[in-house]
Short mmCIF file of C-alpha atoms in Angstrom, two decimals:
data_model
loop_
_atom_site.label_atom_id
_atom_site.label_comp_id
_atom_site.label_asym_id
_atom_site.label_seq_id
_atom_site.Cartn_x
_atom_site.Cartn_y
_atom_site.Cartn_z
CA UNK A 1 25.56 111.92 -58.13
CA UNK A 2 23.68 108.70 -57.08
CA UNK A 3 24.95 105.35 -58.42
CA UNK A 4 22.96 103.85 -61.30
CA UNK A 5 20.27 101.34 -60.51
CA UNK A 6 21.42 97.72 -60.76
CA UNK A 7 20.60 95.71 -63.83
CA UNK A 8 17.27 93.88 -63.84
CA UNK A 9 15.93 91.35 -66.32
CA UNK A 10 12.35 91.41 -67.60
CA UNK A 11 10.85 88.57 -69.66
CA UNK A 12 8.22 88.75 -72.40
CA UNK A 13 6.86 87.01 -75.51
CA UNK A 14 7.27 83.39 -74.41
CA UNK A 15 6.68 81.12 -77.41
CA UNK A 16 6.54 77.32 -77.58
CA UNK A 17 6.56 75.60 -80.96
CA UNK A 18 5.09 73.20 -81.69
CA UNK A 19 2.75 72.81 -78.73
CA UNK A 20 2.31 69.11 -79.49
CA UNK A 21 4.84 66.65 -80.88
CA UNK A 22 5.36 62.95 -81.27
CA UNK A 23 7.82 61.24 -78.95
CA UNK A 24 11.40 61.96 -80.00
CA UNK A 25 10.65 65.24 -81.80
CA UNK A 26 12.03 68.61 -80.76
CA UNK A 27 10.17 71.47 -79.11
CA UNK A 28 11.60 74.99 -79.34
CA UNK A 29 10.94 77.63 -76.69
CA UNK A 30 11.88 81.28 -77.16
CA UNK A 31 11.62 84.22 -74.80
CA UNK A 32 12.58 87.89 -75.07
CA UNK A 33 14.83 89.14 -72.24
CA UNK A 34 15.31 92.88 -71.60
CA UNK A 35 17.55 94.68 -69.12
CA UNK A 36 15.20 97.23 -67.54
CA UNK A 37 17.75 98.32 -64.91
CA UNK A 38 20.33 101.08 -65.00
CA UNK A 39 23.48 98.96 -65.16
CA UNK A 40 24.74 96.12 -67.27
CA UNK A 41 23.94 92.67 -65.97
CA UNK A 42 25.13 89.11 -66.42
CA UNK A 43 22.75 86.42 -65.21
CA UNK A 44 21.95 82.75 -65.78
CA UNK A 45 18.42 82.17 -67.07
CA UNK A 46 17.07 78.68 -66.28
CA UNK A 47 14.50 76.75 -68.31
CA UNK A 48 12.23 74.82 -65.95
CA UNK A 49 10.12 71.92 -67.17
CA UNK A 50 7.65 70.47 -64.69
CA UNK A 51 9.48 72.26 -61.89
CA UNK A 52 12.94 70.90 -62.73
CA UNK A 53 15.82 72.77 -64.39
CA UNK A 54 16.06 71.37 -67.91
CA UNK A 55 18.58 73.83 -69.36
CA UNK A 56 20.02 77.30 -68.78
CA UNK A 57 21.74 80.09 -70.66
CA UNK A 58 23.92 82.96 -69.48
CA UNK A 59 22.93 86.39 -70.73
CA UNK A 60 24.81 89.72 -70.55
CA UNK A 61 22.85 92.88 -71.35
CA UNK A 62 23.46 96.59 -71.14
CA UNK A 63 20.68 98.89 -69.92
CA UNK A 64 17.61 98.80 -72.22
CA UNK A 65 19.22 96.07 -74.32
CA UNK A 66 17.15 93.01 -75.35
CA UNK A 67 17.89 89.58 -76.70
CA UNK A 68 15.95 86.45 -77.59
CA UNK A 69 16.87 83.20 -75.89
CA UNK A 70 16.13 79.92 -77.65
CA UNK A 71 15.89 76.54 -75.90
CA UNK A 72 15.37 73.21 -77.65
CA UNK A 73 14.21 70.11 -75.80
CA UNK A 74 13.43 66.56 -76.85
CA UNK A 75 11.20 64.51 -74.54
CA UNK A 76 10.95 60.74 -74.80
CA UNK A 77 8.09 60.27 -72.33
CA UNK A 78 4.46 60.89 -73.21
CA UNK A 79 2.75 63.62 -71.21
CA UNK A 80 1.94 67.28 -70.78
CA UNK A 81 4.94 69.43 -69.89
CA UNK A 82 4.86 72.86 -68.23
CA UNK A 83 7.60 75.30 -69.26
CA UNK A 84 8.61 78.21 -66.99
CA UNK A 85 11.15 80.92 -67.88
CA UNK A 86 11.44 84.08 -65.83
CA UNK A 87 7.97 83.71 -64.38
CA UNK A 88 6.32 83.13 -67.77
CA UNK A 89 4.79 79.72 -68.39
CA UNK A 90 3.30 77.58 -71.12
CA UNK A 91 2.74 73.93 -71.95
CA UNK A 92 3.39 71.39 -74.68
CA UNK A 93 2.22 67.81 -75.19
CA UNK A 94 4.26 64.79 -76.20
CA UNK A 95 2.21 61.98 -77.73
CA UNK A 96 2.81 58.57 -79.25
CA UNK A 97 1.42 57.75 -82.70
CA UNK A 98 2.76 54.20 -82.58
CA UNK A 99 0.13 51.48 -82.88
CA UNK A 100 0.98 49.29 -79.93
CA UNK A 101 -1.55 46.63 -80.91
CA UNK A 102 -2.37 46.92 -84.63
CA UNK A 103 -4.94 44.12 -84.45
CA UNK A 104 -6.82 45.69 -81.51
CA UNK A 105 -8.76 48.92 -81.19
CA UNK A 106 -9.13 50.29 -77.66
CA UNK A 107 -11.86 52.80 -76.88
CA UNK A 108 -11.75 54.71 -73.59
CA UNK A 109 -15.09 56.23 -72.68
CA UNK A 110 -17.33 57.16 -69.77
CA UNK A 111 -20.10 55.17 -68.17
CA UNK A 112 -20.97 51.55 -68.78
CA UNK A 113 -23.48 49.66 -70.85
CA UNK A 114 -26.78 49.05 -69.11
CA UNK A 115 -27.76 46.05 -71.20
CA UNK A 116 -26.65 43.73 -74.00
CA UNK A 117 -30.26 43.22 -75.12
CA UNK A 118 -31.44 45.44 -78.02
CA UNK A 119 -35.04 45.37 -76.76
CA UNK A 120 -33.93 46.50 -73.30
CA UNK A 121 -31.14 49.02 -73.95
CA UNK A 122 -32.01 52.71 -73.98
CA UNK A 123 -28.59 54.32 -73.48
CA UNK A 124 -25.69 55.27 -75.72
CA UNK A 125 -23.13 53.10 -73.88
CA UNK A 126 -25.23 49.99 -74.57
CA UNK A 127 -25.82 51.13 -78.13
CA UNK A 128 -22.08 51.33 -78.77
CA UNK A 129 -21.80 47.61 -78.03
CA UNK A 130 -25.07 46.50 -79.61
CA UNK A 131 -24.46 48.23 -82.95
CA UNK A 132 -21.21 46.28 -83.34
CA UNK A 133 -22.89 42.91 -82.73
CA UNK A 134 -26.48 43.27 -83.99
CA UNK A 135 -27.92 44.81 -87.15
CA UNK A 136 -31.31 46.37 -87.90
CA UNK A 137 -33.16 45.93 -91.17
CA UNK A 138 -31.98 49.30 -92.47
CA UNK A 139 -29.50 51.99 -91.49
CA UNK A 140 -29.02 55.70 -92.09
CA UNK A 141 -27.34 56.63 -95.37
CA UNK A 142 -24.20 58.35 -94.08
CA UNK A 143 -25.16 61.58 -92.29
CA UNK A 144 -28.72 61.69 -93.59
CA UNK A 145 -31.54 61.21 -91.11
CA UNK A 146 -34.19 60.82 -93.81
CA UNK A 147 -32.36 58.51 -96.23
CA UNK A 148 -31.56 54.86 -95.59
CA UNK A 149 -29.59 51.91 -96.89
CA UNK A 150 -30.60 48.26 -96.55
CA UNK A 151 -28.78 45.95 -94.14
CA UNK A 152 -30.60 42.77 -93.07
CA UNK A 153 -33.27 43.75 -95.57
CA UNK A 154 -32.52 43.88 -99.28
CA UNK A 155 -34.72 46.93 -99.77
CA UNK A 156 -35.77 50.18 -98.18
CA UNK A 157 -39.58 50.28 -98.59
CA UNK A 158 -41.04 53.05 -100.71
CA UNK A 159 -44.38 54.07 -102.13
CA UNK A 160 -42.86 54.13 -105.61
CA UNK A 161 -42.02 50.41 -105.70
CA UNK A 162 -45.17 49.34 -103.88
CA UNK A 163 -43.47 48.14 -100.70
CA UNK A 164 -45.22 50.88 -98.74
CA UNK A 165 -48.92 50.47 -99.40
CA UNK A 166 -52.43 50.83 -98.00
CA UNK A 167 -52.04 54.54 -97.40
CA UNK A 168 -48.72 54.09 -95.60
CA UNK A 169 -49.90 51.44 -93.13
CA UNK A 170 -48.06 48.42 -94.59
CA UNK A 171 -44.26 48.21 -94.96
CA UNK A 172 -42.77 45.21 -96.79
CA UNK A 173 -39.14 44.11 -96.47
CA UNK A 174 -37.36 41.42 -98.44
CA UNK A 175 -34.91 39.65 -96.11
CA UNK A 176 -31.41 38.78 -97.27
CA UNK A 177 -30.33 35.17 -97.49
CA UNK A 178 -26.98 33.69 -96.45
CA UNK A 179 -26.63 35.86 -93.35
CA UNK A 180 -25.65 33.94 -90.23
CA UNK A 181 -26.08 34.63 -86.54
CA UNK A 182 -22.75 33.96 -84.83
CA UNK A 183 -21.95 34.12 -81.13
CA UNK A 184 -20.98 32.19 -78.04
CA UNK A 185 -23.73 30.78 -75.85
CA UNK A 186 -23.65 30.76 -72.06
CA UNK A 187 -21.82 27.43 -72.05
CA UNK A 188 -18.99 28.54 -74.33
CA UNK A 189 -20.17 26.85 -77.52
CA UNK A 190 -20.19 28.76 -80.80
CA UNK A 191 -23.72 29.25 -82.12
CA UNK A 192 -23.96 29.64 -85.90
CA UNK A 193 -27.26 29.57 -87.75
CA UNK A 194 -28.74 31.28 -90.80
CA UNK A 195 -31.07 34.24 -90.28
CA UNK A 196 -34.63 33.82 -91.58
CA UNK A 197 -37.72 36.05 -91.83
CA UNK A 198 -39.05 34.16 -88.79
CA UNK A 199 -36.17 35.60 -86.76
CA UNK A 200 -37.15 39.09 -87.88
CA UNK A 201 -40.76 38.51 -86.83
CA UNK A 202 -39.62 37.10 -83.49
CA UNK A 203 -37.29 40.04 -82.84
CA UNK A 204 -40.10 42.59 -82.99
CA UNK A 205 -42.75 40.48 -81.29
CA UNK A 206 -40.28 39.62 -78.54
CA UNK A 207 -39.65 43.33 -77.99
CA UNK A 208 -43.40 44.01 -77.80
CA UNK A 209 -43.85 41.12 -75.37
CA UNK A 210 -40.97 42.21 -73.14
CA UNK A 211 -41.80 45.95 -73.08
CA UNK A 212 -39.81 46.64 -69.94
CA UNK A 213 -40.66 49.68 -67.81
CA UNK A 214 -38.70 52.72 -68.90
CA UNK A 215 -37.51 51.00 -72.05
CA UNK A 216 -37.53 52.00 -75.72
CA UNK A 217 -40.29 49.73 -77.03
CA UNK A 218 -42.97 52.42 -76.81
CA UNK A 219 -41.49 53.57 -80.14
CA UNK A 220 -42.67 50.29 -81.68
CA UNK A 221 -45.99 50.18 -79.84
CA UNK A 222 -47.06 53.62 -81.04
CA UNK A 223 -46.86 52.99 -84.81
CA UNK A 224 -47.82 49.31 -84.74
CA UNK A 225 -50.62 49.25 -82.19
CA UNK A 226 -51.51 52.89 -81.61
CA UNK A 227 -50.75 52.71 -77.89
CA UNK A 228 -47.66 53.61 -75.88
CA UNK A 229 -47.21 50.47 -73.78
CA UNK A 230 -48.58 47.00 -73.13
CA UNK A 231 -49.61 48.01 -69.60
CA UNK A 232 -51.61 50.64 -67.79
CA UNK A 233 -49.69 52.83 -65.31
CA UNK A 234 -50.70 50.46 -62.50
CA UNK A 235 -48.91 47.57 -64.27
CA UNK A 236 -52.02 45.77 -65.52
CA UNK A 237 -51.84 44.33 -69.05
CA UNK A 238 -54.16 46.16 -71.42
CA UNK A 239 -57.18 43.87 -72.01
CA UNK A 240 -57.12 44.22 -75.79
CA UNK A 241 -53.67 42.59 -75.80
CA UNK A 242 -54.46 39.60 -73.62
CA UNK A 243 -55.39 37.25 -76.46
CA UNK A 244 -52.17 38.31 -78.27
CA UNK A 245 -53.88 38.81 -81.64
CA UNK A 246 -52.90 42.45 -82.00
CA UNK A 247 -49.21 41.79 -81.31
CA UNK A 248 -49.14 38.63 -83.42
CA UNK A 249 -50.67 40.33 -86.46
CA UNK A 250 -48.50 43.46 -86.29
CA UNK A 251 -45.52 41.66 -87.86
CA UNK A 252 -45.90 38.79 -90.32
CA UNK A 253 -43.37 36.79 -92.39
CA UNK A 254 -43.37 34.44 -95.32
CA UNK A 255 -40.42 32.57 -96.82
CA UNK A 256 -38.60 35.69 -98.01
CA UNK A 257 -40.48 38.75 -96.74
CA UNK A 258 -41.56 40.44 -93.53
CA UNK A 259 -44.30 43.04 -93.42
CA UNK A 260 -45.40 45.44 -90.72
CA UNK A 261 -49.01 46.50 -90.29
CA UNK A 262 -49.28 49.95 -88.76
CA UNK A 263 -52.27 51.25 -86.85
CA UNK A 264 -52.18 54.43 -88.94
CA UNK A 265 -49.70 56.19 -91.25
CA UNK A 266 -46.55 56.97 -89.28
CA UNK A 267 -43.91 58.95 -91.24
CA UNK A 268 -40.95 58.36 -88.85
CA UNK A 269 -41.38 54.57 -88.92
CA UNK A 270 -38.22 53.97 -90.98
CA UNK A 271 -36.17 56.06 -88.55
CA UNK A 272 -37.45 53.89 -85.71
CA UNK A 273 -36.48 50.71 -87.56
CA UNK A 274 -32.89 51.94 -87.90
CA UNK A 275 -32.24 52.09 -84.14
CA UNK A 276 -30.81 49.56 -81.67
CA UNK A 277 -34.23 48.46 -80.37
CA UNK A 278 -35.04 47.28 -83.91
CA UNK A 279 -31.99 44.99 -84.10
CA UNK A 280 -32.56 41.44 -85.29
CA UNK A 281 -31.92 38.62 -82.82
CA UNK A 282 -31.89 34.85 -83.24
CA UNK A 283 -35.11 33.21 -82.08
CA UNK A 284 -33.38 29.90 -81.33
CA UNK A 285 -30.53 31.55 -79.42
CA UNK A 286 -32.91 33.62 -77.28
CA UNK A 287 -35.14 30.66 -76.44
CA UNK A 288 -32.05 28.61 -75.56
CA UNK A 289 -31.32 31.19 -72.85
CA UNK A 290 -34.77 31.22 -71.28
CA UNK A 291 -36.37 33.98 -73.33
CA UNK A 292 -39.95 34.16 -74.63
CA UNK A 293 -40.56 30.92 -76.60
CA UNK A 294 -42.51 32.61 -79.38
CA UNK A 295 -45.87 31.16 -78.34
CA UNK A 296 -48.88 33.07 -77.06
CA UNK A 297 -50.10 30.99 -74.16
CA UNK A 298 -48.85 32.71 -71.00
CA UNK A 299 -46.95 35.36 -72.97
CA UNK A 300 -47.67 37.86 -70.19
CA UNK A 301 -45.22 35.95 -67.97
CA UNK A 302 -42.45 37.43 -70.13
CA UNK A 303 -43.78 40.98 -69.92
CA UNK A 304 -41.73 43.61 -68.03
CA UNK A 305 -39.19 41.19 -66.50
CA UNK A 306 -36.86 42.46 -63.77
CA UNK A 307 -33.94 41.69 -66.09
CA UNK A 308 -33.46 40.49 -69.65
CA UNK A 309 -32.61 36.78 -69.94
CA UNK A 310 -29.78 37.71 -72.32
CA UNK A 311 -28.33 39.97 -69.64
CA UNK A 312 -28.68 37.31 -66.96
CA UNK A 313 -26.40 35.07 -69.01
CA UNK A 314 -24.39 37.99 -70.50
CA UNK A 315 -24.64 36.66 -74.05
CA UNK A 316 -25.10 38.18 -77.49
CA UNK A 317 -25.55 36.58 -80.91
CA UNK A 318 -25.85 38.84 -83.92
CA UNK A 319 -24.87 39.36 -87.53
CA UNK A 320 -22.51 42.35 -87.30
CA UNK A 321 -18.69 42.27 -87.77
CA UNK A 322 -18.03 41.50 -84.09
CA UNK A 323 -19.02 38.90 -81.53
CA UNK A 324 -19.36 39.49 -77.81
CA UNK A 325 -16.56 37.84 -75.82
CA UNK A 326 -16.60 39.11 -72.23
CA UNK A 327 -17.78 41.82 -69.85
CA UNK A 328 -15.72 42.78 -66.81
CA UNK A 329 -18.16 45.00 -64.96
CA UNK A 330 -16.93 48.54 -64.34
CA UNK A 331 -13.79 47.70 -66.36
CA UNK A 332 -14.31 46.76 -70.02
CA UNK A 333 -16.29 44.91 -72.68
CA UNK A 334 -14.36 42.86 -75.24
CA UNK A 335 -15.58 42.06 -78.75
CA UNK A 336 -13.84 39.77 -81.25
CA UNK A 337 -14.05 39.54 -85.01
CA UNK A 338 -16.98 37.60 -86.47
CA UNK A 339 -15.50 35.21 -89.06
CA UNK A 340 -18.93 34.71 -90.64
CA UNK A 341 -19.83 38.35 -91.22
CA UNK A 342 -21.82 38.50 -94.45
CA UNK A 343 -19.91 41.50 -95.83
CA UNK A 344 -16.50 40.03 -95.06
CA UNK A 345 -14.38 39.87 -91.89
CA UNK A 346 -13.50 43.12 -90.14
CA UNK A 347 -9.95 44.41 -90.60
CA UNK A 348 -9.42 44.69 -86.83
CA UNK A 349 -9.45 41.50 -84.80
CA UNK A 350 -10.45 42.76 -81.33
CA UNK A 351 -12.32 45.77 -79.97
CA UNK A 352 -12.08 46.69 -76.28
CA UNK A 353 -14.36 49.32 -74.77
CA UNK A 354 -12.87 50.53 -71.49
CA UNK A 355 -14.76 52.41 -68.78
CA UNK A 356 -12.46 55.29 -67.82
CA UNK A 357 -14.46 58.04 -66.13
CA UNK A 358 -11.56 60.39 -65.35
CA UNK A 359 -10.67 62.66 -68.27
CA UNK A 360 -7.02 63.07 -67.31
CA UNK A 361 -6.58 59.28 -67.38
CA UNK A 362 -8.27 58.97 -70.78
CA UNK A 363 -6.12 61.78 -72.15
CA UNK A 364 -2.88 60.19 -70.91
CA UNK A 365 -3.92 56.81 -72.38
CA UNK A 366 -4.66 58.47 -75.70
CA UNK A 367 -1.39 60.38 -75.81
CA UNK A 368 0.59 57.27 -74.88
CA UNK A 369 -1.08 55.16 -77.56
CA UNK A 370 -2.81 52.99 -74.96
CA UNK A 371 -6.20 54.05 -76.34
CA UNK A 372 -7.06 54.60 -79.99
CA UNK A 373 -10.30 56.48 -79.43
CA UNK A 374 -11.39 58.47 -76.38
CA UNK A 375 -14.44 60.39 -75.28
CA UNK A 376 -13.48 64.07 -74.91
CA UNK A 377 -15.75 66.43 -72.95
CA UNK A 378 -16.46 69.56 -74.95
CA UNK A 379 -14.70 71.73 -72.34
CA UNK A 380 -11.48 69.74 -72.87
CA UNK A 381 -11.62 69.58 -76.67
CA UNK A 382 -8.95 72.32 -77.08
CA UNK A 383 -6.49 70.01 -75.31
CA UNK A 384 -6.79 67.50 -78.15
CA UNK A 385 -7.59 69.58 -81.22
CA UNK A 386 -4.48 70.28 -83.26
CA UNK A 387 -2.43 67.37 -81.95
CA UNK A 388 -0.39 65.85 -84.82
CA UNK A 389 -2.00 62.84 -86.45
CA UNK A 390 -5.19 63.19 -84.40
CA UNK A 391 -8.75 63.51 -85.70
CA UNK A 392 -11.48 65.13 -83.61
CA UNK A 393 -15.16 64.57 -84.31
CA UNK A 394 -18.15 66.15 -82.58
CA UNK A 395 -21.00 63.74 -81.88
CA UNK A 396 -24.38 65.19 -81.02
CA UNK A 397 -26.05 62.73 -78.64
#
């Protein structure tokens, strides 16, 4: 009669719970072990974490007998850990929910801002910075794309109250008082001056004058002047614009109001006014840094410049909760709290937007508490969803 086959262990049903924990919390791993051989067996079963033996247990089983092994580990370092038992593997994450810098929010994202100038920027990375420093007249009401709330303006124009008139070709805004532009100029001095309707007029006329190639200002030209750009494809200024009357009359202010005169009714006009290219800038601050002086003699010299004057000096001066502080190219942009914000100072003192193109680096920063918000590619969203204390939001760009 042949001798029985030796004992042999088979592993199944590996379970790791939870799959994500805060630093200092326990993770439990279980696995079912079965003797599939013909003889009893005693063997040491190791638990490997990241290739190193973390723990082990001795098991003795008779033929066809099974048992469940339970291992408990507690990791104090942030990271993703790979568990291997008997050829089966799984992972768990250890994260930090500790606010390392409660007065600072750190955002790790991809790419870099193209411009600090609202009339120049046409990318989401620039918009992320601009919308924290500059404000438009109105803004979307929460998640609605067809409802708005006033910001720099006190009202959202409507036909019902008579602030949209002349068959939808005139829009009238009442401009808030006691709102200040605040920001550092190129020489390190703090600029602080009250916003006026003249600044609103200048902001839009400046954008129409600049009209850089490939920029966003066609969305203002189309409703206001009925054309797409200030130039023909060959770069020549359109002759009807040369005397500046059409641009000058498209936006007009008085002491408390600004009104827009459209070429024809244009239903999406309010949506356009809620975007970054409709942000309000300080006329005095722009002129101080070599921008269009607001006069019409030789205005074409400021059309389609190779670079925005505000970007040449790397300066911003707006009315939002934050002021621009510095830009380390390919590294980060730093914003600081605006003490003069008209709705009250922001609760967070500093915002840092870091350029971190590699997902694995952003993830590790996030898990370690070195970043408070990170851009997550859709393909990697399952790595973050379900982590304790973490919120995930899908942004459609």
